[in-house]
Amino acid sequence: MRGDGDGWALGPDGDRRWGVHGAAGLLLRAPLPDGTPAVLLQHRAAWSHQGGTWALPGGARDSHESTVDAAVREAHEETGIDIAAVSVRAERVTSGATGGWTYTTVIADTRTPLGTTPNGESTELRWVAEADVETMPLHAGFAEAWPALRTRSVRMLLDTANVLGASGPTGWWRDRPGATSVLLADLAKVLPRTVDLPGGVFGWVARLEAVLEGHARDAAVDDARIPVHTADGSGDDELARLASSTATAVDPAVTVVVTADRGLRERLPQHTVALSPSTVLGWL
C-alpha cells in the first residue's frame, strides 16, 4: 500500500528529496564466520535514482512512523528480511536539506546474515564485509555518510566484580563464582554487537574479556566470546596491565574498560575509553 510519505519534498531552493516527511534506511550488521562484521547492501535497480550503485535499503517515512519503524519497514519490503531478528542499536541523521528534510540511518544488528528476497528496486542484495564496503561503487549519499557509520574493532575489558556490584542487591557476594558464571553467560548471548562509543564513534564488539579475582576465579566460563583473565592479585592491576598492553590490543585507541572504579580509571592509558557498568548491564 502506498503511504503518505511517498513523493518529493521540495526545498526553498527548488531541490527535490525523496520522502515528503523525510526518509530512513537500515544499516544492518551481522557477524561473518571469523567474527568480523558484514553489512547488508542493496544494488539499486537501473531505473532508480543513481541506479547501479550500492546503498542501504530504505525509503520514505510516512507521517505516522518513527524513523526506526520506517527504516525497518522499508528494509523488509525491499529485502524480505525477518524483522523479528533485527535488534536496533542507534540512529543517526546522515543527510539534511534546507526546509527540514532529513535522512536517518538506523543502525541494527542480527545474529547471523539473514536470507533475502529482492523486490523490483534491487538487482542484487549482498552481505558485504565491512572492510570491503568502500571498494564498491556506492550511492553518493551513502558514500559520504559511510566513514561516520562504519565500526572500529573494539577490545573490551570487563571489571567483572565492579559490574556485579552495580547489578543491584542480587546477593551475588554469597556465591561469587556462581553469580559471575551467570553474568558472563548472559553477556555472551548478546555478542557480537555494534556499540555507540563516546564521540559518535561506532565500535564492533565480538568478544568481551573478563578479569576475575578472588573467589570469582572459580567461575565456570566456556564460551569463546568471553575469554577470561584470572588475576593472581588485584583485578585492578590486571585490568591496568591489559589496557596498557600493545602486544594483544586490537587498537589502543579503541580499547574499552568497563568499570565505575574511579581509581582504576585514573590508572588507564590516555586513549582508553572507560564505560560505566550500566552500559553492558543495559544489554541484558
PDB file of C-alpha atoms in Angstrom:
ATOM      1  CA  MET A   1       0.000   0.000   0.000  1.00  0.00           C
ATOM      2  CA  ARG A   2       1.332   3.393  -0.953  1.00  0.00           C
ATOM      3  CA  GLY A   3       2.000   5.524   2.155  1.00  0.00           C
ATOM      4  CA  ASP A   4       1.566   9.244   2.593  1.00  0.00           C
ATOM      5  CA  GLY A   5       5.337   9.729   2.660  1.00  0.00           C
ATOM      6  CA  ASP A   6       5.906   8.740  -0.960  1.00  0.00           C
ATOM      7  CA  GLY A   7       6.653  11.801  -3.074  1.00  0.00           C
ATOM      8  CA  TRP A   8       9.177  14.578  -3.448  1.00  0.00           C
ATOM      9  CA  ALA A   9       9.925  17.108  -0.736  1.00  0.00           C
ATOM     10  CA  LEU A  10      10.729  20.469  -2.302  1.00  0.00           C
ATOM     11  CA  GLY A  11      13.146  22.771  -0.543  1.00  0.00           C
ATOM     12  CA  PRO A  12      13.086  26.591  -0.732  1.00  0.00           C
ATOM     13  CA  ASP A  13      15.863  26.457  -3.329  1.00  0.00           C
ATOM     14  CA  GLY A  14      13.908  24.042  -5.527  1.00  0.00           C
ATOM     15  CA  ASP A  15      15.927  20.940  -4.603  1.00  0.00           C
ATOM     16  CA  ARG A  16      13.958  17.703  -4.545  1.00  0.00           C
ATOM     17  CA  ARG A  17      14.472  14.984  -1.968  1.00  0.00           C
ATOM     18  CA  TRP A  18      12.516  11.728  -1.894  1.00  0.00           C
ATOM     19  CA  GLY A  19      10.164  11.446   1.066  1.00  0.00           C
ATOM     20  CA  VAL A  20       7.554  14.062   1.879  1.00  0.00           C
ATOM     21  CA  HIS A  21       8.226  13.546   5.598  1.00  0.00           C
ATOM     22  CA  GLY A  22      11.871  12.599   5.236  1.00  0.00           C
ATOM     23  CA  ALA A  23      13.454   9.226   4.615  1.00  0.00           C
ATOM     24  CA  ALA A  24      15.262   6.482   6.516  1.00  0.00           C
ATOM     25  CA  GLY A  25      17.468   3.493   5.760  1.00  0.00           C
ATOM     26  CA  LEU A  26      18.624   0.415   7.676  1.00  0.00           C
ATOM     27  CA  LEU A  27      22.305  -0.319   8.226  1.00  0.00           C
ATOM     28  CA  LEU A  28      22.120  -3.957   9.301  1.00  0.00           C
ATOM     29  CA  ARG A  29      25.212  -5.784  10.536  1.00  0.00           C
ATOM     30  CA  ALA A  30      25.819  -9.466  11.122  1.00  0.00           C
ATOM     31  CA  PRO A  31      28.956 -11.412  12.070  1.00  0.00           C
ATOM     32  CA  LEU A  32      30.833 -13.381   9.445  1.00  0.00           C
ATOM     33  CA  PRO A  33      32.305 -16.787  10.406  1.00  0.00           C
ATOM     34  CA  ASP A  34      35.528 -15.068  11.541  1.00  0.00           C
ATOM     35  CA  GLY A  35      33.581 -12.718  13.829  1.00  0.00           C
ATOM     36  CA  THR A  36      34.115  -9.584  11.763  1.00  0.00           C
ATOM     37  CA  PRO A  37      31.045  -7.601  10.691  1.00  0.00           C
ATOM     38  CA  ALA A  38      29.244  -7.645   7.361  1.00  0.00           C
ATOM     39  CA  VAL A  39      26.670  -5.110   6.162  1.00  0.00           C
ATOM     40  CA  LEU A  40      23.561  -5.814   4.083  1.00  0.00           C
ATOM     41  CA  LEU A  41      23.734  -3.717   0.897  1.00  0.00           C
ATOM     42  CA  GLN A  42      21.307  -3.204  -1.964  1.00  0.00           C
ATOM     43  CA  HIS A  43      22.403  -2.930  -5.592  1.00  0.00           C
ATOM     44  CA  ARG A  44      19.955  -0.324  -6.800  1.00  0.00           C
ATOM     45  CA  ALA A  45      17.881  -1.065  -9.901  1.00  0.00           C
ATOM     46  CA  ALA A  46      18.976   0.748 -13.031  1.00  0.00           C
ATOM     47  CA  TRP A  47      15.725   2.764 -13.248  1.00  0.00           C
ATOM     48  CA  SER A  48      16.102   4.179  -9.699  1.00  0.00           C
ATOM     49  CA  HIS A  49      17.909   7.370  -8.666  1.00  0.00           C
ATOM     50  CA  GLN A  50      21.651   6.700  -9.007  1.00  0.00           C
ATOM     51  CA  GLY A  51      20.773   3.246 -10.313  1.00  0.00           C
ATOM     52  CA  GLY A  52      23.595   0.740 -10.440  1.00  0.00           C
ATOM     53  CA  THR A  53      25.156   1.945  -7.194  1.00  0.00           C
ATOM     54  CA  TRP A  54      25.184   0.198  -3.822  1.00  0.00           C
ATOM     55  CA  ALA A  55      23.436   1.602  -0.778  1.00  0.00           C
ATOM     56  CA  LEU A  56      21.289   0.728   2.202  1.00  0.00           C
ATOM     57  CA  PRO A  57      17.713  -0.489   1.851  1.00  0.00           C
ATOM     58  CA  GLY A  58      15.378   2.319   2.816  1.00  0.00           C
ATOM     59  CA  GLY A  59      12.890   4.866   1.611  1.00  0.00           C
ATOM     60  CA  ALA A  60      10.283   7.472   2.504  1.00  0.00           C
ATOM     61  CA  ARG A  61       8.925   7.808   6.027  1.00  0.00           C
ATOM     62  CA  ASP A  62       5.157   8.027   6.459  1.00  0.00           C
ATOM     63  CA  SER A  63       3.743  10.753   8.689  1.00  0.00           C
ATOM     64  CA  HIS A  64       2.696   8.367  11.467  1.00  0.00           C
ATOM     65  CA  GLU A  65       6.030   6.487  11.589  1.00  0.00           C
ATOM     66  CA  SER A  66       9.153   6.906  13.640  1.00  0.00           C
ATOM     67  CA  THR A  67      12.407   6.816  11.723  1.00  0.00           C
ATOM     68  CA  VAL A  68      13.149   3.363  13.180  1.00  0.00           C
ATOM     69  CA  ASP A  69       9.776   1.999  12.076  1.00  0.00           C
ATOM     70  CA  ALA A  70      10.231   3.462   8.596  1.00  0.00           C
ATOM     71  CA  ALA A  71      13.738   2.052   8.141  1.00  0.00           C
ATOM     72  CA  VAL A  72      12.766  -1.440   9.299  1.00  0.00           C
ATOM     73  CA  ARG A  73       9.582  -1.473   7.198  1.00  0.00           C
ATOM     74  CA  GLU A  74      11.375  -0.314   4.064  1.00  0.00           C
ATOM     75  CA  ALA A  75      14.172  -2.839   4.582  1.00  0.00           C
ATOM     76  CA  HIS A  76      11.636  -5.635   4.960  1.00  0.00           C
ATOM     77  CA  GLU A  77       9.781  -4.571   1.800  1.00  0.00           C
ATOM     78  CA  GLU A  78      12.979  -4.353  -0.252  1.00  0.00           C
ATOM     79  CA  THR A  79      14.903  -7.345   1.114  1.00  0.00           C
ATOM     80  CA  GLY A  80      12.379  -9.692   2.720  1.00  0.00           C
ATOM     81  CA  ILE A  81      14.442  -9.975   5.913  1.00  0.00           C
ATOM     82  CA  ASP A  82      12.878 -11.322   9.084  1.00  0.00           C
ATOM     83  CA  ILE A  83      12.356  -8.137  11.092  1.00  0.00           C
ATOM     84  CA  ALA A  84      11.869 -10.142  14.295  1.00  0.00           C
ATOM     85  CA  ALA A  85      15.589 -11.000  14.072  1.00  0.00           C
ATOM     86  CA  VAL A  86      16.657  -7.348  13.905  1.00  0.00           C
ATOM     87  CA  SER A  87      17.922  -5.508  17.011  1.00  0.00           C
ATOM     88  CA  VAL A  88      18.163  -1.729  16.664  1.00  0.00           C
ATOM     89  CA  ARG A  89      21.224  -0.161  18.310  1.00  0.00           C
ATOM     90  CA  ALA A  90      21.218   3.524  17.332  1.00  0.00           C
ATOM     91  CA  GLU A  91      20.164   6.063  14.732  1.00  0.00           C
ATOM     92  CA  ARG A  92      21.915   8.992  13.070  1.00  0.00           C
ATOM     93  CA  VAL A  93      20.686  11.823  10.862  1.00  0.00           C
ATOM     94  CA  THR A  94      23.166  11.446   7.998  1.00  0.00           C
ATOM     95  CA  SER A  95      21.748  13.923   5.492  1.00  0.00           C
ATOM     96  CA  GLY A  96      19.578  17.006   5.556  1.00  0.00           C
ATOM     97  CA  ALA A  97      18.324  19.826   3.395  1.00  0.00           C
ATOM     98  CA  THR A  98      17.062  23.357   3.800  1.00  0.00           C
ATOM     99  CA  GLY A  99      13.425  23.212   4.778  1.00  0.00           C
ATOM    100  CA  GLY A 100      13.784  20.412   7.352  1.00  0.00           C
ATOM    101  CA  TRP A 101      14.042  17.271   5.192  1.00  0.00           C
ATOM    102  CA  THR A 102      16.270  14.609   6.767  1.00  0.00           C
ATOM    103  CA  TYR A 103      17.586  11.147   6.005  1.00  0.00           C
ATOM    104  CA  THR A 104      18.122   8.999   9.097  1.00  0.00           C
ATOM    105  CA  THR A 105      20.307   5.914   9.151  1.00  0.00           C
ATOM    106  CA  VAL A 106      19.098   3.325  11.655  1.00  0.00           C
ATOM    107  CA  ILE A 107      21.888   1.038  12.864  1.00  0.00           C
ATOM    108  CA  ALA A 108      20.942  -2.524  13.794  1.00  0.00           C
ATOM    109  CA  ASP A 109      22.418  -5.986  14.270  1.00  0.00           C
ATOM    110  CA  THR A 110      21.298  -9.540  13.682  1.00  0.00           C
ATOM    111  CA  ARG A 111      22.899 -12.725  14.979  1.00  0.00           C
ATOM    112  CA  THR A 112      23.642 -14.204  11.548  1.00  0.00           C
ATOM    113  CA  PRO A 113      23.422 -12.985   7.930  1.00  0.00           C
ATOM    114  CA  LEU A 114      19.726 -13.270   7.137  1.00  0.00           C
ATOM    115  CA  GLY A 115      18.247 -14.684   3.965  1.00  0.00           C
ATOM    116  CA  THR A 116      16.976 -12.082   1.497  1.00  0.00           C
ATOM    117  CA  THR A 117      14.454 -11.773  -1.328  1.00  0.00           C
ATOM    118  CA  PRO A 118      14.883  -8.676  -3.526  1.00  0.00           C
ATOM    119  CA  ASN A 119      11.932  -6.715  -4.856  1.00  0.00           C
ATOM    120  CA  GLY A 120      11.860  -4.611  -8.014  1.00  0.00           C
ATOM    121  CA  GLU A 121      14.023  -1.880  -6.504  1.00  0.00           C
ATOM    122  CA  SER A 122      17.086  -4.126  -6.358  1.00  0.00           C
ATOM    123  CA  THR A 123      19.157  -6.026  -8.860  1.00  0.00           C
ATOM    124  CA  GLU A 124      21.024  -7.781  -6.043  1.00  0.00           C
ATOM    125  CA  LEU A 125      21.230  -7.929  -2.262  1.00  0.00           C
ATOM    126  CA  ARG A 126      24.526  -8.875  -0.685  1.00  0.00           C
ATOM    127  CA  TRP A 127      26.136  -9.210   2.722  1.00  0.00           C
ATOM    128  CA  VAL A 128      29.411  -7.324   2.274  1.00  0.00           C
ATOM    129  CA  ALA A 129      32.342  -7.484   4.677  1.00  0.00           C
ATOM    130  CA  GLU A 130      32.532  -4.084   6.299  1.00  0.00           C
ATOM    131  CA  ALA A 131      36.169  -3.697   5.271  1.00  0.00           C
ATOM    132  CA  ASP A 132      35.125  -4.072   1.606  1.00  0.00           C
ATOM    133  CA  VAL A 133      32.219  -1.610   1.533  1.00  0.00           C
ATOM    134  CA  GLU A 134      34.259   1.390   0.429  1.00  0.00           C
ATOM    135  CA  THR A 135      35.684  -0.555  -2.540  1.00  0.00           C
ATOM    136  CA  MET A 136      32.239  -0.766  -4.148  1.00  0.00           C
ATOM    137  CA  PRO A 137      30.520   1.836  -6.367  1.00  0.00           C
ATOM    138  CA  LEU A 138      28.418   3.490  -3.682  1.00  0.00           C
ATOM    139  CA  HIS A 139      25.427   5.794  -3.870  1.00  0.00           C
ATOM    140  CA  ALA A 140      26.811   9.316  -3.360  1.00  0.00           C
ATOM    141  CA  GLY A 141      24.837   9.975  -0.184  1.00  0.00           C
ATOM    142  CA  PHE A 142      25.837   6.666   1.364  1.00  0.00           C
ATOM    143  CA  ALA A 143      29.472   7.150   0.376  1.00  0.00           C
ATOM    144  CA  GLU A 144      29.508  10.497   2.161  1.00  0.00           C
ATOM    145  CA  ALA A 145      27.906   9.086   5.306  1.00  0.00           C
ATOM    146  CA  TRP A 146      29.839   5.790   5.462  1.00  0.00           C
ATOM    147  CA  PRO A 147      33.022   6.976   7.257  1.00  0.00           C
ATOM    148  CA  ALA A 148      30.934   8.009  10.275  1.00  0.00           C
ATOM    149  CA  LEU A 149      28.840   4.822  10.208  1.00  0.00           C
ATOM    150  CA  ARG A 150      31.481   2.133   9.891  1.00  0.00           C
ATOM    151  CA  THR A 151      32.684   0.417  13.058  1.00  0.00           C
ATOM    152  CA  ARG A 152      36.094   0.166  14.585  1.00  0.00           C
ATOM    153  CA  SER A 153      37.198  -3.071  16.204  1.00  0.00           C
ATOM    154  CA  VAL A 154      36.971  -2.804  19.979  1.00  0.00           C
ATOM    155  CA  ARG A 155      38.871  -4.620  22.674  1.00  0.00           C
ATOM    156  CA  MET A 156      36.536  -4.529  25.671  1.00  0.00           C
ATOM    157  CA  LEU A 157      37.811  -5.411  29.142  1.00  0.00           C
ATOM    158  CA  LEU A 158      35.335  -6.080  31.952  1.00  0.00           C
ATOM    159  CA  ASP A 159      35.928  -5.205  35.591  1.00  0.00           C
ATOM    160  CA  THR A 160      33.726  -8.159  36.489  1.00  0.00           C
ATOM    161  CA  ALA A 161      33.479  -7.607  40.253  1.00  0.00           C
ATOM    162  CA  ASN A 162      32.604  -3.944  39.723  1.00  0.00           C
ATOM    163  CA  VAL A 163      29.904  -4.802  37.193  1.00  0.00           C
ATOM    164  CA  LEU A 164      28.432  -7.443  39.516  1.00  0.00           C
ATOM    165  CA  GLY A 165      28.349  -4.886  42.308  1.00  0.00           C
ATOM    166  CA  ALA A 166      26.475  -2.461  40.050  1.00  0.00           C
ATOM    167  CA  SER A 167      23.857  -5.045  39.116  1.00  0.00           C
ATOM    168  CA  GLY A 168      21.859  -4.396  42.273  1.00  0.00           C
ATOM    169  CA  PRO A 169      21.047  -6.265  45.502  1.00  0.00           C
ATOM    170  CA  THR A 170      21.100  -9.753  43.997  1.00  0.00           C
ATOM    171  CA  GLY A 171      23.109 -11.406  46.745  1.00  0.00           C
ATOM    172  CA  TRP A 172      25.958 -12.068  44.320  1.00  0.00           C
ATOM    173  CA  TRP A 173      28.569 -11.857  47.085  1.00  0.00           C
ATOM    174  CA  ARG A 174      27.213 -15.024  48.697  1.00  0.00           C
ATOM    175  CA  ASP A 175      28.212 -17.075  45.641  1.00  0.00           C
ATOM    176  CA  ARG A 176      30.717 -15.124  43.619  1.00  0.00           C
ATOM    177  CA  PRO A 177      31.652 -17.967  41.252  1.00  0.00           C
ATOM    178  CA  GLY A 178      28.002 -18.730  40.516  1.00  0.00           C
ATOM    179  CA  ALA A 179      26.960 -15.104  40.068  1.00  0.00           C
ATOM    180  CA  THR A 180      29.986 -14.482  37.840  1.00  0.00           C
ATOM    181  CA  SER A 181      29.174 -17.514  35.699  1.00  0.00           C
ATOM    182  CA  VAL A 182      25.581 -16.332  35.187  1.00  0.00           C
ATOM    183  CA  LEU A 183      26.606 -12.756  34.327  1.00  0.00           C
ATOM    184  CA  LEU A 184      29.199 -13.821  31.775  1.00  0.00           C
ATOM    185  CA  ALA A 185      26.909 -16.413  30.180  1.00  0.00           C
ATOM    186  CA  ASP A 186      24.209 -13.749  29.792  1.00  0.00           C
ATOM    187  CA  LEU A 187      26.676 -11.305  28.238  1.00  0.00           C
ATOM    188  CA  ALA A 188      27.923 -13.926  25.790  1.00  0.00           C
ATOM    189  CA  LYS A 189      24.390 -14.276  24.445  1.00  0.00           C
ATOM    190  CA  VAL A 190      24.253 -10.625  23.342  1.00  0.00           C
ATOM    191  CA  LEU A 191      27.552 -10.679  21.433  1.00  0.00           C
ATOM    192  CA  PRO A 192      28.710  -9.669  18.926  1.00  0.00           C
ATOM    193  CA  ARG A 193      27.123  -6.242  18.620  1.00  0.00           C
ATOM    194  CA  THR A 194      27.534  -2.656  17.478  1.00  0.00           C
ATOM    195  CA  VAL A 195      28.215  -0.205  20.305  1.00  0.00           C
ATOM    196  CA  ASP A 196      27.831   3.557  20.327  1.00  0.00           C
ATOM    197  CA  LEU A 197      31.075   4.954  21.790  1.00  0.00           C
ATOM    198  CA  PRO A 198      31.801   8.457  23.084  1.00  0.00           C
ATOM    199  CA  GLY A 199      32.487  10.979  20.349  1.00  0.00           C
ATOM    200  CA  GLY A 200      29.960   9.499  17.951  1.00  0.00           C
ATOM    201  CA  VAL A 201      32.182   6.545  17.001  1.00  0.00           C
ATOM    202  CA  PHE A 202      30.671   3.115  16.410  1.00  0.00           C
ATOM    203  CA  GLY A 203      32.529   0.049  17.608  1.00  0.00           C
ATOM    204  CA  TRP A 204      32.153  -3.672  16.919  1.00  0.00           C
ATOM    205  CA  VAL A 205      32.443  -5.862  19.993  1.00  0.00           C
ATOM    206  CA  ALA A 206      32.952  -9.505  19.052  1.00  0.00           C
ATOM    207  CA  ARG A 207      34.375 -10.588  22.420  1.00  0.00           C
ATOM    208  CA  LEU A 208      34.313  -9.309  25.997  1.00  0.00           C
ATOM    209  CA  GLU A 209      37.406 -10.095  28.081  1.00  0.00           C
ATOM    210  CA  ALA A 210      36.506 -10.691  31.707  1.00  0.00           C
ATOM    211  CA  VAL A 211      39.008 -10.147  34.522  1.00  0.00           C
ATOM    212  CA  LEU A 212      38.330 -12.359  37.543  1.00  0.00           C
ATOM    213  CA  GLU A 213      39.856 -12.050  41.011  1.00  0.00           C
ATOM    214  CA  GLY A 214      39.498 -13.838  44.324  1.00  0.00           C
ATOM    215  CA  HIS A 215      36.779 -16.481  44.624  1.00  0.00           C
ATOM    216  CA  ALA A 216      35.302 -15.419  41.267  1.00  0.00           C
ATOM    217  CA  ARG A 217      38.231 -17.168  39.589  1.00  0.00           C
ATOM    218  CA  ASP A 218      36.346 -20.429  40.167  1.00  0.00           C
ATOM    219  CA  ALA A 219      33.538 -19.333  37.842  1.00  0.00           C
ATOM    220  CA  ALA A 220      32.607 -21.745  35.053  1.00  0.00           C
ATOM    221  CA  VAL A 221      33.102 -19.940  31.759  1.00  0.00           C
ATOM    222  CA  ASP A 222      33.345 -21.849  28.484  1.00  0.00           C
ATOM    223  CA  ASP A 223      32.492 -19.501  25.625  1.00  0.00           C
ATOM    224  CA  ALA A 224      34.890 -18.117  23.012  1.00  0.00           C
ATOM    225  CA  ARG A 225      33.060 -14.787  23.173  1.00  0.00           C
ATOM    226  CA  ILE A 226      34.125 -14.342  26.814  1.00  0.00           C
ATOM    227  CA  PRO A 227      37.855 -15.000  27.204  1.00  0.00           C
ATOM    228  CA  VAL A 228      38.852 -14.881  30.876  1.00  0.00           C
ATOM    229  CA  HIS A 229      41.900 -13.391  32.606  1.00  0.00           C
ATOM    230  CA  THR A 230      42.424 -14.582  36.183  1.00  0.00           C
ATOM    231  CA  ALA A 231      44.267 -12.127  38.411  1.00  0.00           C
ATOM    232  CA  ASP A 232      46.683 -13.619  40.937  1.00  0.00           C
ATOM    233  CA  GLY A 233      46.314 -10.461  42.989  1.00  0.00           C
ATOM    234  CA  SER A 234      44.367  -7.291  42.334  1.00  0.00           C
ATOM    235  CA  GLY A 235      41.908  -7.295  39.473  1.00  0.00           C
ATOM    236  CA  ASP A 236      42.573  -3.587  39.010  1.00  0.00           C
ATOM    237  CA  ASP A 237      46.281  -4.309  38.476  1.00  0.00           C
ATOM    238  CA  GLU A 238      45.441  -6.883  35.809  1.00  0.00           C
ATOM    239  CA  LEU A 239      42.987  -4.548  34.058  1.00  0.00           C
ATOM    240  CA  ALA A 240      45.527  -1.725  34.005  1.00  0.00           C
ATOM    241  CA  ARG A 241      48.162  -4.099  32.641  1.00  0.00           C
ATOM    242  CA  LEU A 242      45.888  -5.421  29.899  1.00  0.00           C
ATOM    243  CA  ALA A 243      44.771  -1.937  28.884  1.00  0.00           C
ATOM    244  CA  SER A 244      48.400  -0.883  28.579  1.00  0.00           C
ATOM    245  CA  SER A 245      49.414  -3.939  26.564  1.00  0.00           C
ATOM    246  CA  THR A 246      50.200  -3.241  22.928  1.00  0.00           C
ATOM    247  CA  ALA A 247      51.023  -6.873  22.176  1.00  0.00           C
ATOM    248  CA  THR A 248      47.416  -8.056  22.319  1.00  0.00           C
ATOM    249  CA  ALA A 249      45.363  -4.880  21.959  1.00  0.00           C
ATOM    250  CA  VAL A 250      43.420  -4.553  18.712  1.00  0.00           C
ATOM    251  CA  ASP A 251      43.966  -0.807  18.722  1.00  0.00           C
ATOM    252  CA  PRO A 252      44.902   1.166  21.836  1.00  0.00           C
ATOM    253  CA  ALA A 253      42.618   3.969  20.675  1.00  0.00           C
ATOM    254  CA  VAL A 254      39.600   1.690  20.941  1.00  0.00           C
ATOM    255  CA  THR A 255      40.463  -0.322  23.997  1.00  0.00           C
ATOM    256  CA  VAL A 256      37.493  -0.060  26.343  1.00  0.00           C
ATOM    257  CA  VAL A 257      37.417  -0.809  30.077  1.00  0.00           C
ATOM    258  CA  VAL A 258      34.026  -1.260  31.703  1.00  0.00           C
ATOM    259  CA  THR A 259      34.262  -0.040  35.299  1.00  0.00           C
ATOM    260  CA  ALA A 260      32.908   2.568  37.685  1.00  0.00           C
ATOM    261  CA  ASP A 261      36.072   2.418  39.830  1.00  0.00           C
ATOM    262  CA  ARG A 262      37.475   5.951  39.804  1.00  0.00           C
ATOM    263  CA  GLY A 263      40.898   4.845  40.982  1.00  0.00           C
ATOM    264  CA  LEU A 264      41.194   2.303  38.167  1.00  0.00           C
ATOM    265  CA  ARG A 265      40.007   4.820  35.599  1.00  0.00           C
ATOM    266  CA  GLU A 266      42.798   7.184  36.651  1.00  0.00           C
ATOM    267  CA  ARG A 267      45.361   4.415  36.005  1.00  0.00           C
ATOM    268  CA  LEU A 268      44.267   3.669  32.449  1.00  0.00           C
ATOM    269  CA  PRO A 269      46.307   4.802  29.428  1.00  0.00           C
ATOM    270  CA  GLN A 270      45.344   8.155  27.969  1.00  0.00           C
ATOM    271  CA  HIS A 271      43.383   6.896  24.970  1.00  0.00           C
ATOM    272  CA  THR A 272      41.496   4.131  26.763  1.00  0.00           C
ATOM    273  CA  VAL A 273      37.718   4.567  26.757  1.00  0.00           C
ATOM    274  CA  ALA A 274      36.076   3.970  30.141  1.00  0.00           C
ATOM    275  CA  LEU A 275      32.409   2.964  30.150  1.00  0.00           C
ATOM    276  CA  SER A 276      30.124   2.553  33.142  1.00  0.00           C
ATOM    277  CA  PRO A 277      28.792  -0.893  34.130  1.00  0.00           C
ATOM    278  CA  SER A 278      25.296   0.289  33.176  1.00  0.00           C
ATOM    279  CA  THR A 279      26.421   0.161  29.542  1.00  0.00           C
ATOM    280  CA  VAL A 280      26.821  -3.622  29.445  1.00  0.00           C
ATOM    281  CA  LEU A 281      24.074  -4.293  32.006  1.00  0.00           C
ATOM    282  CA  GLY A 282      21.764  -2.416  29.661  1.00  0.00           C
ATOM    283  CA  TRP A 283      22.433  -5.076  27.009  1.00  0.00           C
ATOM    284  CA  LEU A 284      20.764  -7.743  29.118  1.00  0.00           C
TER     285      LEU A 284
END
